[in-house]
Amino acid sequence: MSFKAYVEEILQNEVLSVVRQQGYVLETEICIMICEKYNISVYIVRATLRRVCPEMSLLKRRMSDDLKRFYGLDVKGYPIAYLPDK
């Protein structure tokens, strides 16, 4: 297994697990969690996440005030989130 395939497999498992639980995943949170858990560079994780999200049927969106209210988020700014493409 190549390193690229290893990182993609980790991302797919972790991201889909979080999306099933809460309906979305914040890019910053998932990247930090994977970096700490698997000791992989944040740059590699972000690049791989952006590449595999279309394969996992996830849309990359900025969380607007309406979306933050809908999901009950209390975060500053407009973080990037990945949502299921239904």
Short mmCIF file of N, CA, C and O in Angstrom, two decimals:
data_model
loop_
_atom_site.label_atom_id
_atom_site.label_comp_id
_atom_site.label_asym_id
_atom_site.label_seq_id
_atom_site.Cartn_x
_atom_site.Cartn_y
_atom_site.Cartn_z
N MET A 1 0.85 -1.18 0.00
CA MET A 1 0.00 0.00 0.00
C MET A 1 0.89 1.24 0.00
O MET A 1 1.83 1.33 0.77
N SER A 2 0.57 2.18 -0.85
CA SER A 2 1.33 3.42 -0.92
C SER A 2 0.90 4.36 0.20
O SER A 2 -0.18 4.20 0.78
N PHE A 3 1.73 5.34 0.47
CA PHE A 3 1.39 6.33 1.50
C PHE A 3 0.13 7.10 1.13
O PHE A 3 -0.72 7.38 1.97
N LYS A 4 0.00 7.41 -0.16
CA LYS A 4 -1.18 8.13 -0.65
C LYS A 4 -2.46 7.33 -0.37
O LYS A 4 -3.44 7.88 0.14
N ALA A 5 -2.44 6.06 -0.65
CA ALA A 5 -3.60 5.19 -0.40
C ALA A 5 -3.87 5.06 1.09
O ALA A 5 -5.03 5.03 1.53
N TYR A 6 -2.81 5.01 1.89
CA TYR A 6 -2.93 4.93 3.35
C TYR A 6 -3.66 6.16 3.90
O TYR A 6 -4.60 6.04 4.68
N VAL A 7 -3.25 7.34 3.47
CA VAL A 7 -3.87 8.59 3.94
C VAL A 7 -5.32 8.67 3.45
O VAL A 7 -6.21 9.07 4.21
N GLU A 8 -5.57 8.29 2.21
CA GLU A 8 -6.94 8.32 1.68
C GLU A 8 -7.86 7.40 2.47
O GLU A 8 -8.98 7.77 2.78
N GLU A 9 -7.38 6.22 2.82
CA GLU A 9 -8.19 5.27 3.58
C GLU A 9 -8.52 5.82 4.97
O GLU A 9 -9.65 5.73 5.44
N ILE A 10 -7.52 6.40 5.63
CA ILE A 10 -7.74 7.01 6.95
C ILE A 10 -8.79 8.11 6.84
O ILE A 10 -9.74 8.15 7.63
N LEU A 11 -8.63 8.99 5.87
CA LEU A 11 -9.57 10.10 5.70
C LEU A 11 -10.99 9.61 5.43
O LEU A 11 -11.94 10.12 6.01
N GLN A 12 -11.12 8.66 4.54
CA GLN A 12 -12.45 8.16 4.22
C GLN A 12 -13.12 7.58 5.45
O GLN A 12 -14.29 7.88 5.73
N ASN A 13 -12.40 6.78 6.22
CA ASN A 13 -12.98 6.17 7.42
C ASN A 13 -13.35 7.21 8.46
O ASN A 13 -14.46 7.20 9.01
N GLU A 14 -12.44 8.12 8.75
CA GLU A 14 -12.68 9.12 9.80
C GLU A 14 -13.76 10.13 9.40
O GLU A 14 -14.64 10.45 10.19
N VAL A 15 -13.68 10.63 8.18
CA VAL A 15 -14.65 11.65 7.72
C VAL A 15 -16.05 11.06 7.66
O VAL A 15 -17.01 11.66 8.16
N LEU A 16 -16.19 9.89 7.07
CA LEU A 16 -17.52 9.29 6.96
C LEU A 16 -18.11 8.95 8.33
O LEU A 16 -19.31 9.07 8.54
N SER A 17 -17.26 8.57 9.26
CA SER A 17 -17.72 8.29 10.62
C SER A 17 -18.30 9.55 11.27
O SER A 17 -19.39 9.52 11.86
N VAL A 18 -17.60 10.67 11.13
CA VAL A 18 -18.07 11.93 11.72
C VAL A 18 -19.32 12.42 11.00
O VAL A 18 -20.28 12.88 11.64
N VAL A 19 -19.37 12.32 9.69
CA VAL A 19 -20.53 12.77 8.92
C VAL A 19 -21.77 11.96 9.31
O VAL A 19 -22.86 12.51 9.44
N ARG A 20 -21.60 10.66 9.51
CA ARG A 20 -22.75 9.84 9.94
C ARG A 20 -23.27 10.27 11.30
O ARG A 20 -24.47 10.24 11.55
N GLN A 21 -22.37 10.68 12.19
CA GLN A 21 -22.76 11.08 13.54
C GLN A 21 -23.44 12.44 13.58
O GLN A 21 -24.46 12.60 14.24
N GLN A 22 -22.85 13.44 12.90
CA GLN A 22 -23.35 14.79 13.07
C GLN A 22 -23.86 15.45 11.79
O GLN A 22 -24.35 16.56 11.83
N GLY A 23 -23.73 14.80 10.65
CA GLY A 23 -24.27 15.34 9.42
C GLY A 23 -23.35 16.27 8.66
O GLY A 23 -23.67 16.71 7.57
N TYR A 24 -22.20 16.57 9.19
CA TYR A 24 -21.21 17.45 8.57
C TYR A 24 -19.87 17.19 9.24
O TYR A 24 -19.80 16.52 10.28
N VAL A 25 -18.81 17.73 8.66
CA VAL A 25 -17.50 17.70 9.30
C VAL A 25 -16.81 19.02 8.98
O VAL A 25 -16.85 19.49 7.85
N LEU A 26 -16.24 19.64 9.99
CA LEU A 26 -15.49 20.88 9.80
C LEU A 26 -14.07 20.53 9.39
O LEU A 26 -13.42 19.67 10.00
N GLU A 27 -13.58 21.20 8.36
CA GLU A 27 -12.26 20.90 7.82
C GLU A 27 -11.17 21.05 8.88
O GLU A 27 -10.32 20.17 9.04
N THR A 28 -11.18 22.12 9.62
CA THR A 28 -10.14 22.37 10.61
C THR A 28 -10.13 21.30 11.69
O THR A 28 -9.07 20.78 12.04
N GLU A 29 -11.31 20.94 12.19
CA GLU A 29 -11.39 19.95 13.26
C GLU A 29 -10.91 18.58 12.81
O GLU A 29 -10.15 17.92 13.52
N ILE A 30 -11.36 18.13 11.64
CA ILE A 30 -10.98 16.80 11.17
C ILE A 30 -9.49 16.75 10.84
O ILE A 30 -8.82 15.76 11.12
N CYS A 31 -8.96 17.83 10.27
CA CYS A 31 -7.53 17.85 9.94
C CYS A 31 -6.68 17.78 11.20
O CYS A 31 -5.71 17.00 11.26
N ILE A 32 -7.03 18.55 12.20
CA ILE A 32 -6.26 18.55 13.45
C ILE A 32 -6.36 17.18 14.12
O ILE A 32 -5.36 16.63 14.60
N MET A 33 -7.56 16.60 14.15
CA MET A 33 -7.75 15.30 14.78
C MET A 33 -6.91 14.22 14.10
O MET A 33 -6.23 13.44 14.76
N ILE A 34 -6.92 14.19 12.78
CA ILE A 34 -6.16 13.18 12.04
C ILE A 34 -4.65 13.41 12.20
O ILE A 34 -3.89 12.45 12.36
N CYS A 35 -4.24 14.67 12.18
CA CYS A 35 -2.81 14.98 12.37
C CYS A 35 -2.31 14.49 13.72
O CYS A 35 -1.24 13.90 13.82
N GLU A 36 -3.10 14.71 14.76
CA GLU A 36 -2.70 14.29 16.10
C GLU A 36 -2.78 12.78 16.27
O GLU A 36 -1.90 12.16 16.87
N LYS A 37 -3.83 12.17 15.74
CA LYS A 37 -4.07 10.74 15.93
C LYS A 37 -3.10 9.88 15.12
O LYS A 37 -2.62 8.85 15.60
N TYR A 38 -2.81 10.28 13.88
CA TYR A 38 -1.99 9.46 12.98
C TYR A 38 -0.62 10.06 12.68
O TYR A 38 0.15 9.47 11.93
N ASN A 39 -0.33 11.24 13.23
CA ASN A 39 0.96 11.91 13.04
C ASN A 39 1.26 12.13 11.55
O ASN A 39 2.33 11.77 11.05
N ILE A 40 0.30 12.72 10.86
CA ILE A 40 0.44 13.06 9.44
C ILE A 40 0.38 14.58 9.32
O ILE A 40 -0.40 15.22 10.01
N SER A 41 1.15 15.14 8.42
CA SER A 41 1.21 16.58 8.22
C SER A 41 -0.17 17.15 7.84
O SER A 41 -0.90 16.55 7.05
N VAL A 42 -0.49 18.30 8.37
CA VAL A 42 -1.77 18.96 8.09
C VAL A 42 -1.91 19.28 6.60
O VAL A 42 -3.00 19.22 6.05
N TYR A 43 -0.81 19.60 5.94
CA TYR A 43 -0.86 19.92 4.52
C TYR A 43 -1.25 18.71 3.68
O TYR A 43 -2.04 18.82 2.74
N ILE A 44 -0.72 17.57 4.04
CA ILE A 44 -1.06 16.32 3.34
C ILE A 44 -2.52 15.97 3.58
O ILE A 44 -3.25 15.59 2.66
N VAL A 45 -2.97 16.13 4.81
CA VAL A 45 -4.36 15.80 5.15
C VAL A 45 -5.33 16.71 4.39
O VAL A 45 -6.30 16.23 3.79
N ARG A 46 -5.07 18.00 4.38
CA ARG A 46 -5.96 18.93 3.67
C ARG A 46 -6.01 18.65 2.18
O ARG A 46 -7.06 18.65 1.56
N ALA A 47 -4.85 18.43 1.58
CA ALA A 47 -4.80 18.17 0.14
C ALA A 47 -5.53 16.88 -0.20
O ALA A 47 -6.29 16.82 -1.17
N THR A 48 -5.34 15.86 0.61
CA THR A 48 -6.00 14.58 0.36
C THR A 48 -7.50 14.71 0.58
O THR A 48 -8.30 14.16 -0.19
N LEU A 49 -7.90 15.45 1.59
CA LEU A 49 -9.32 15.66 1.87
C LEU A 49 -10.01 16.33 0.69
O LEU A 49 -11.08 15.91 0.26
N ARG A 50 -9.39 17.34 0.13
CA ARG A 50 -9.98 18.04 -1.01
C ARG A 50 -10.07 17.14 -2.24
O ARG A 50 -10.97 17.27 -3.04
N ARG A 51 -9.11 16.21 -2.36
CA ARG A 51 -9.11 15.31 -3.51
C ARG A 51 -10.15 14.19 -3.39
O ARG A 51 -10.77 13.81 -4.36
N VAL A 52 -10.37 13.67 -2.18
CA VAL A 52 -11.25 12.51 -2.03
C VAL A 52 -12.70 12.85 -1.73
O VAL A 52 -13.57 12.00 -1.83
N CYS A 53 -12.98 14.09 -1.37
CA CYS A 53 -14.36 14.46 -1.03
C CYS A 53 -15.36 14.24 -2.16
O CYS A 53 -16.45 13.75 -1.91
N PRO A 54 -15.05 14.58 -3.40
CA PRO A 54 -16.00 14.27 -4.47
C PRO A 54 -16.28 12.77 -4.60
O PRO A 54 -17.40 12.36 -4.88
N GLU A 55 -15.27 11.94 -4.35
CA GLU A 55 -15.45 10.49 -4.40
C GLU A 55 -16.38 10.01 -3.29
O GLU A 55 -17.06 9.00 -3.45
N MET A 56 -16.40 10.72 -2.17
CA MET A 56 -17.25 10.34 -1.03
C MET A 56 -18.60 11.05 -1.08
O MET A 56 -19.36 11.00 -0.12
N SER A 57 -18.89 11.74 -2.16
CA SER A 57 -20.14 12.50 -2.33
C SER A 57 -20.32 13.55 -1.24
O SER A 57 -21.39 13.69 -0.66
N LEU A 58 -19.27 14.31 -0.99
CA LEU A 58 -19.33 15.40 -0.03
C LEU A 58 -19.10 16.72 -0.75
O LEU A 58 -18.30 16.82 -1.66
N LEU A 59 -19.84 17.73 -0.31
CA LEU A 59 -19.71 19.07 -0.86
C LEU A 59 -18.93 19.95 0.12
O LEU A 59 -19.18 19.92 1.32
N LYS A 60 -18.02 20.74 -0.41
CA LYS A 60 -17.26 21.68 0.40
C LYS A 60 -18.02 23.00 0.43
O LYS A 60 -18.31 23.58 -0.62
N ARG A 61 -18.37 23.47 1.61
CA ARG A 61 -19.13 24.71 1.76
C ARG A 61 -18.63 25.52 2.94
O ARG A 61 -18.14 24.97 3.92
N ARG A 62 -18.78 26.82 2.84
CA ARG A 62 -18.56 27.70 4.00
C ARG A 62 -19.84 27.64 4.83
O ARG A 62 -20.95 27.67 4.30
N MET A 63 -19.70 27.57 6.14
CA MET A 63 -20.86 27.52 7.02
C MET A 63 -21.41 28.94 7.19
O MET A 63 -20.80 29.78 7.84
N SER A 64 -22.54 29.20 6.60
CA SER A 64 -23.20 30.50 6.74
C SER A 64 -23.86 30.55 8.12
O SER A 64 -23.93 29.56 8.85
N ASP A 65 -24.36 31.71 8.48
CA ASP A 65 -25.07 31.84 9.75
C ASP A 65 -26.26 30.89 9.81
O ASP A 65 -26.54 30.29 10.85
N ASP A 66 -26.97 30.74 8.70
CA ASP A 66 -28.12 29.83 8.66
C ASP A 66 -27.69 28.39 8.88
O ASP A 66 -28.34 27.65 9.63
N LEU A 67 -26.63 27.96 8.22
CA LEU A 67 -26.15 26.59 8.40
C LEU A 67 -25.64 26.37 9.83
O LEU A 67 -25.87 25.30 10.42
N LYS A 68 -24.96 27.36 10.39
CA LYS A 68 -24.48 27.23 11.77
C LYS A 68 -25.65 27.09 12.74
O LYS A 68 -25.61 26.27 13.66
N ARG A 69 -26.71 27.85 12.52
CA ARG A 69 -27.90 27.72 13.36
C ARG A 69 -28.55 26.35 13.19
O ARG A 69 -28.95 25.71 14.16
N PHE A 70 -28.65 25.89 11.96
CA PHE A 70 -29.28 24.60 11.66
C PHE A 70 -28.55 23.46 12.37
O PHE A 70 -29.17 22.57 12.94
N TYR A 71 -27.21 23.48 12.32
CA TYR A 71 -26.43 22.42 12.94
C TYR A 71 -26.08 22.71 14.40
O TYR A 71 -25.43 21.90 15.06
N GLY A 72 -26.49 23.86 14.93
CA GLY A 72 -26.25 24.19 16.32
C GLY A 72 -24.79 24.50 16.63
O GLY A 72 -24.32 24.22 17.73
N LEU A 73 -24.08 25.08 15.67
CA LEU A 73 -22.67 25.41 15.88
C LEU A 73 -22.52 26.77 16.52
O LEU A 73 -23.22 27.72 16.17
N ASP A 74 -21.58 26.85 17.45
CA ASP A 74 -21.26 28.12 18.09
C ASP A 74 -19.78 28.40 17.83
O ASP A 74 -18.94 28.26 18.71
N VAL A 75 -19.48 28.76 16.58
CA VAL A 75 -18.10 29.06 16.19
C VAL A 75 -18.06 30.44 15.55
O VAL A 75 -19.04 30.89 14.97
N LYS A 76 -16.91 31.07 15.66
CA LYS A 76 -16.74 32.38 15.04
C LYS A 76 -16.41 32.22 13.57
O LYS A 76 -15.82 31.23 13.16
N GLY A 77 -16.77 33.20 12.80
CA GLY A 77 -16.43 33.19 11.38
C GLY A 77 -17.28 32.23 10.58
O GLY A 77 -18.36 31.83 11.00
N TYR A 78 -16.76 31.86 9.44
CA TYR A 78 -17.48 30.98 8.51
C TYR A 78 -16.55 29.83 8.12
O TYR A 78 -15.93 29.85 7.06
N PRO A 79 -16.46 28.81 8.99
CA PRO A 79 -15.53 27.72 8.73
C PRO A 79 -15.94 26.89 7.51
O PRO A 79 -17.11 26.86 7.13
N ILE A 80 -14.96 26.21 6.94
CA ILE A 80 -15.23 25.30 5.82
C ILE A 80 -15.75 23.98 6.38
O ILE A 80 -15.18 23.43 7.32
N ALA A 81 -16.83 23.50 5.79
CA ALA A 81 -17.41 22.23 6.21
C ALA A 81 -17.64 21.36 4.98
O ALA A 81 -17.76 21.85 3.86
N TYR A 82 -17.69 20.08 5.21
CA TYR A 82 -18.02 19.11 4.17
C TYR A 82 -19.35 18.48 4.55
O TYR A 82 -19.51 17.97 5.65
N LEU A 83 -20.29 18.59 3.61
CA LEU A 83 -21.66 18.11 3.84
C LEU A 83 -21.99 17.04 2.82
O LEU A 83 -21.52 17.09 1.69
N PRO A 84 -22.87 16.10 3.19
CA PRO A 84 -23.27 15.09 2.21
C PRO A 84 -24.02 15.71 1.04
O PRO A 84 -24.81 16.62 1.22
N ASP A 85 -23.75 15.21 -0.15
CA ASP A 85 -24.43 15.67 -1.37
C ASP A 85 -25.63 14.76 -1.57
O ASP A 85 -25.52 13.68 -2.11
N LYS A 86 -26.78 15.24 -1.11
CA LYS A 86 -27.99 14.40 -1.16
C LYS A 86 -28.77 14.62 -2.39
O LYS A 86 -28.88 15.60 -2.97
#
